[in-house]
Short mmCIF file of C-alpha atoms in Angstrom, two decimals:
data_model
loop_
_atom_site.label_atom_id
_atom_site.label_comp_id
_atom_site.label_asym_id
_atom_site.label_seq_id
_atom_site.Cartn_x
_atom_site.Cartn_y
_atom_site.Cartn_z
CA MET A 943 1.60 31.39 18.80
CA ARG A 944 1.27 27.69 17.33
CA VAL A 945 -2.33 26.96 16.25
CA LEU A 946 -2.86 23.36 16.15
CA PHE A 947 -6.60 22.84 14.04
CA LEU A 948 -7.15 19.68 14.92
CA LYS A 949 -9.23 16.73 11.97
CA GLY A 950 -10.09 13.35 11.99
CA GLY A 951 -10.89 10.71 13.95
CA PHE A 952 -9.53 10.78 17.29
CA GLY A 953 -6.17 8.19 15.76
CA ASN A 954 -5.06 11.10 13.46
CA ASN A 955 -5.90 13.39 16.58
CA LEU A 956 -2.56 12.05 18.47
CA PHE A 957 -0.30 13.07 15.55
CA GLN A 958 -1.69 16.01 14.89
CA VAL A 959 -1.16 16.48 19.54
CA ALA A 960 2.74 15.35 18.22
CA GLN A 961 3.42 18.08 16.42
CA THR A 962 2.67 20.92 18.87
CA GLU A 963 4.36 21.72 23.08
CA PRO A 964 3.28 23.11 25.82
CA GLY A 965 1.90 26.45 25.46
CA ASP A 966 -0.29 24.96 21.37
CA ILE A 967 -3.30 26.37 20.89
CA ILE A 968 -5.61 22.78 20.12
CA ASN A 969 -8.00 24.26 18.64
CA GLY A 970 -10.81 21.61 17.57
CA TYR A 971 -13.44 23.39 15.57
CA PHE A 972 -12.77 21.42 11.95
CA LEU A 973 -13.83 18.18 14.19
CA LYS A 974 -17.69 19.64 15.06
CA LYS A 975 -20.24 19.96 12.07
CA ASN A 976 -19.08 23.63 10.41
CA TRP A 977 -20.86 24.71 6.98
CA LEU A 978 -16.53 24.86 6.00
CA GLY A 979 -16.50 21.11 6.86
CA SER A 980 -20.43 19.90 4.75
CA MET A 981 -19.62 22.63 2.47
CA LEU A 982 -16.07 19.87 1.72
CA GLY A 983 -17.36 16.64 2.52
CA TRP A 984 -16.40 15.76 5.87
CA SER A 985 -16.64 13.94 8.38
CA TYR A 986 -17.25 14.20 11.59
CA HIS A 987 -15.99 12.06 14.44
CA SER A 988 -17.08 12.60 18.22
CA THR A 989 -14.80 14.81 19.61
CA ARG A 990 -15.01 12.58 23.32
CA GLN A 991 -11.95 10.60 23.38
CA ILE A 992 -10.12 13.78 22.39
CA GLU A 993 -11.33 16.43 25.05
CA GLN A 994 -10.71 14.46 28.18
CA LEU A 995 -6.78 14.11 27.23
CA PHE A 996 -5.98 17.37 25.66
CA PRO A 997 -7.11 21.17 26.67
CA VAL A 998 -8.57 21.43 23.68
CA VAL A 999 -10.85 24.51 22.67
CA TYR A 1000 -13.84 25.60 20.17
CA GLN A 1001 -13.09 29.04 18.75
CA ARG A 1002 -13.90 29.68 15.10
CA PRO A 1003 -10.93 30.79 12.82
CA THR A 1004 -10.00 34.69 12.78
CA PHE A 1005 -9.78 35.88 9.47
CA PHE A 1006 -5.94 36.15 9.01
CA GLN A 1007 -6.00 32.13 10.40
CA PHE A 1008 -8.69 31.18 7.56
CA ILE A 1009 -6.14 32.74 4.96
CA LEU A 1010 -3.04 31.10 6.52
CA LEU A 1011 -5.91 27.52 6.67
CA SER A 1012 -6.35 28.79 2.65
CA ILE A 1013 -3.87 28.37 1.58
CA ILE A 1014 -2.29 24.97 3.41
CA PHE A 1015 -6.13 23.59 2.27
CA ILE A 1016 -5.21 24.89 -1.42
CA ILE A 1017 -1.31 23.36 -1.96
CA ARG A 1018 -2.29 20.30 -0.34
CA ARG A 1019 -5.59 19.90 -2.96
CA ALA A 1020 -2.39 20.98 -4.95
CA GLY A 1021 -0.53 18.09 -4.07
CA GLY A 1022 2.22 19.22 -2.35
CA GLY A 1023 3.04 18.06 0.92
CA ILE A 1024 2.37 21.40 3.38
CA GLU A 1025 0.80 21.20 6.72
CA GLN A 1026 1.67 24.33 8.60
CA ILE A 1027 2.36 27.88 7.16
CA SER A 1028 4.03 31.05 9.66
CA PHE A 1029 3.24 34.63 9.17
CA LEU A 1030 3.76 38.04 11.22
CA GLY A 1031 4.37 35.58 14.19
CA GLN A 1032 1.39 33.50 13.72
CA GLN A 1033 1.85 29.43 13.07
CA VAL A 1034 -1.06 27.70 11.54
CA LEU A 1035 -0.74 23.43 11.70
CA PHE A 1036 -3.60 21.96 10.09
CA GLY A 1037 -2.52 18.59 7.87
CA TYR A 1038 -2.50 14.31 9.58
CA PHE A 1039 0.97 14.38 9.82
CA GLN A 1040 1.65 11.02 10.20
CA ASP A 1041 5.27 10.73 8.27
CA ASN A 1042 6.20 13.02 10.99
CA LEU A 1043 6.82 11.17 14.47
CA SER A 1044 10.09 11.63 16.77
CA LYS A 1045 9.92 10.41 19.77
CA LYS A 1046 9.83 13.57 21.55
CA GLY A 1047 6.01 13.90 19.94
CA ILE A 1048 5.48 10.40 21.09
CA HIS A 1049 6.56 11.23 25.19
CA TYR A 1050 4.25 14.30 25.52
CA VAL A 1051 1.43 12.94 24.04
CA LYS A 1052 2.12 9.84 26.99
CA SER A 1053 2.37 12.08 29.46
CA PHE A 1054 -1.50 13.57 28.39
CA PHE A 1055 -2.15 9.45 30.01
CA PRO A 1056 -3.28 7.79 33.22
CA PRO A 1057 -0.78 4.88 34.71
CA VAL A 1058 -2.42 1.52 33.47
CA GLU A 1059 -1.68 -1.79 34.80
CA SER A 1060 0.60 -3.25 32.39
CA GLY A 1061 -0.04 -7.17 31.97
CA SER A 1062 1.11 -9.86 29.82
CA GLY A 1063 -2.27 -10.62 28.07
CA ILE A 1064 -2.00 -10.73 24.05
CA ALA A 1065 -4.11 -8.04 21.80
CA MET A 1066 -5.39 -8.58 18.33
CA HIS A 1067 -7.22 -5.64 17.28
CA TYR A 1068 -9.41 -5.40 13.91
CA ARG A 1069 -10.53 -2.22 12.89
CA GLY A 1070 -14.20 -3.04 11.02
CA GLY A 1071 -17.12 0.49 10.52
CA ASP A 1072 -15.82 3.03 7.63
CA PHE A 1073 -12.67 0.41 6.56
CA LEU A 1074 -15.39 -2.96 5.89
CA LEU A 1075 -17.52 0.08 3.31
CA ILE A 1076 -14.26 0.45 2.19
CA GLU A 1077 -12.53 -2.81 1.85
CA ARG A 1078 -9.67 -1.30 3.29
CA GLY A 1079 -9.24 -3.55 6.55
CA LEU A 1080 -6.06 -6.86 6.59
CA THR A 1081 -6.91 -9.61 5.53
CA ALA A 1082 -7.25 -13.26 6.91
CA GLU A 1083 -4.20 -13.74 6.12
CA TYR A 1084 -2.39 -11.09 7.63
CA TYR A 1085 -4.24 -12.25 11.28
CA GLY A 1086 -4.27 -15.86 10.47
CA GLU A 1087 0.05 -15.54 10.35
CA ALA A 1088 0.09 -13.01 12.76
CA LEU A 1089 -1.83 -15.67 15.59
CA ARG A 1090 1.03 -18.28 14.00
CA ILE A 1091 4.66 -16.41 15.48
CA ILE A 1092 2.55 -15.01 18.97
CA ASP A 1093 2.08 -18.95 19.22
CA ALA A 1094 -0.35 -18.70 22.71
CA GLU A 1095 -3.56 -19.88 23.80
CA LEU A 1096 -6.03 -18.61 22.24
CA SER A 1097 -7.89 -18.33 25.86
CA GLU A 1098 -4.58 -15.72 26.30
CA ILE A 1099 -5.80 -13.24 23.50
CA PHE A 1100 -8.34 -10.53 23.00
CA VAL A 1101 -10.38 -10.00 20.64
CA LEU A 1102 -11.21 -6.10 19.94
CA THR A 1103 -13.23 -4.70 17.34
CA SER A 1104 -15.87 -2.50 16.30
CA SER A 1105 -17.15 -5.27 13.71
CA ALA A 1106 -17.29 -8.78 14.71
CA ASP A 1107 -19.54 -10.07 12.54
CA ASP A 1108 -17.22 -13.46 10.18
CA TYR A 1109 -15.40 -11.32 9.02
CA PHE A 1110 -12.94 -13.93 11.57
CA SER A 1111 -14.64 -16.73 9.76
CA ASN A 1112 -11.75 -17.72 7.89
CA VAL A 1113 -9.09 -16.95 10.61
CA ASN A 1114 -9.41 -19.65 14.04
CA ILE A 1115 -9.61 -17.58 17.20
CA GLN A 1116 -12.88 -19.42 18.88
CA GLY A 1117 -12.02 -19.38 22.25
CA CYS A 1118 -10.47 -16.02 21.55
CA ASN A 1119 -11.98 -13.24 24.33
CA LEU A 1120 -13.70 -10.44 22.12
CA PHE A 1121 -14.06 -7.60 23.62
CA GLN A 1122 -16.49 -4.34 22.96
CA GLY A 1123 -16.64 -1.56 24.63
CA THR A 1124 -16.38 1.30 24.17
CA PRO A 1125 -13.56 2.89 22.59
CA MET A 1126 -11.20 3.94 25.57
CA GLU A 1127 -12.06 0.71 26.72
CA ASP A 1128 -10.65 -0.69 24.19
CA PHE A 1129 -7.61 1.79 23.89
CA ASP A 1130 -6.67 0.78 27.43
CA VAL A 1131 -6.48 -3.02 26.75
CA ILE A 1132 -4.60 -2.10 24.11
CA ARG A 1133 -1.75 -0.06 26.05
CA ALA A 1134 -2.00 -2.36 28.83
CA SER A 1135 -1.16 -6.36 26.39
CA SER A 1136 2.48 -6.71 26.76
CA ARG A 1137 1.85 -8.24 22.92
CA VAL A 1138 -0.29 -7.01 20.30
CA ILE A 1139 -0.93 -8.01 17.03
CA CYS A 1140 -1.62 -4.67 15.58
CA SER A 1141 -4.78 -3.48 13.13
CA ASN A 1142 -4.08 -0.76 9.98
CA SER A 1143 -6.21 1.82 12.64
CA THR A 1144 -4.09 4.37 14.00
CA PHE A 1145 -5.89 4.31 17.37
CA CYS A 1146 -4.91 0.70 17.34
CA LEU A 1147 -1.16 2.15 16.51
CA TRP A 1148 -1.25 4.61 19.15
CA ALA A 1149 -2.52 2.85 21.91
CA CYS A 1150 0.81 0.69 22.22
CA LEU A 1151 3.29 4.36 20.91
CA VAL A 1152 2.02 4.84 24.49
CA SER A 1153 3.14 2.07 26.29
CA GLU A 1154 5.51 -0.37 26.76
CA LYS A 1155 5.33 -3.48 24.75
CA SER A 1156 7.17 -6.54 24.11
CA LEU A 1157 6.41 -7.07 20.57
CA VAL A 1158 4.00 -5.22 18.15
CA ILE A 1159 3.00 -7.55 14.67
CA LEU A 1160 2.54 -4.07 12.21
CA PRO A 1161 1.16 -4.22 8.67
CA LYS A 1162 3.70 -4.21 5.99
CA GLU A 1163 2.45 -0.66 5.55
CA TYR A 1164 2.46 0.89 9.10
CA GLU A 1165 6.31 -0.93 8.78
CA ILE A 1166 7.98 3.18 9.49
CA TYR A 1167 6.81 3.19 12.93
CA ALA A 1168 8.54 -0.42 13.58
CA GLU A 1169 11.29 2.04 14.44
CA PHE A 1170 9.91 3.52 17.77
CA PHE A 1171 9.87 0.30 19.56
CA SER A 1172 11.70 -2.62 20.98
CA SER A 1173 10.12 -5.45 19.44
CA THR A 1174 8.41 -5.48 16.96
CA GLU A 1175 7.82 -8.36 13.41
CA ILE A 1176 6.32 -6.78 10.39
CA ILE A 1177 3.87 -9.01 8.21
#
C-alpha cells in the first residue's frame, strides 16, 4: 500500500500527486491544523482546490505510518534527501518532490483537470502574499525583460496577482488587464493562455504544465522544468 501525505500549498501538492498512481491513497491530514504541525510551526493553506480535483482523505496516520514519517522527517532535518520510505509492504511518501518531476507524473495530474478552452491570450503572473513578506518576489527587471520578449500590445496581457500594490510601478503595464479572481479562476486563465510570463510560483508553473503553450517565460530557478515545454525563454 502506498500512502502520500500532502503538505504545503496547491502547487506543492501537485508535485506530490505527480508521484502517485491510481490506487494510491492521498492523505490530507497534515493540510489541516493538527498537533504536530502546530508544534513545528507549520503554516496552513486552503484545501478547497485540491479537494475539488483529487480523492483526498483525511485520516490520522497509523502508529506504523507515524514511525515511517518520523524517520523521513529526522533524516531530512539531518540534511538527507529522503522523501519516501518502504517497510513491510507499506510505502509512505512525504516530501515536496520538486526534483522528481516526470512526463508521466504531469500527464497523470493533468487527467484530473476538466478541459479548458485555449485561446491566444497572454498571462503574466506575479506571486505576492507571503513572497512579499520574505522578499522572494521576482524583480521588476525580470518582468520588463519578459514583456520585451513577448512583444505584444499591453491590452492583450492579463496580469494575475494576489498583491497588486504598486509593485509594477517600475514596469510599464499601463493598459494591461488586471485580473483578480479566485485561485482556480486565476489558474484557468493561465491554462487558457497561449503565452505565459511565469512567476517563481509552483501554482503558475503547474497551470502551464497541465496545458499547451506556444511560449513559457521562466525565471532562472525554474530552468530545470524547461524540458517539459515546447518553447521557453529563461531569464
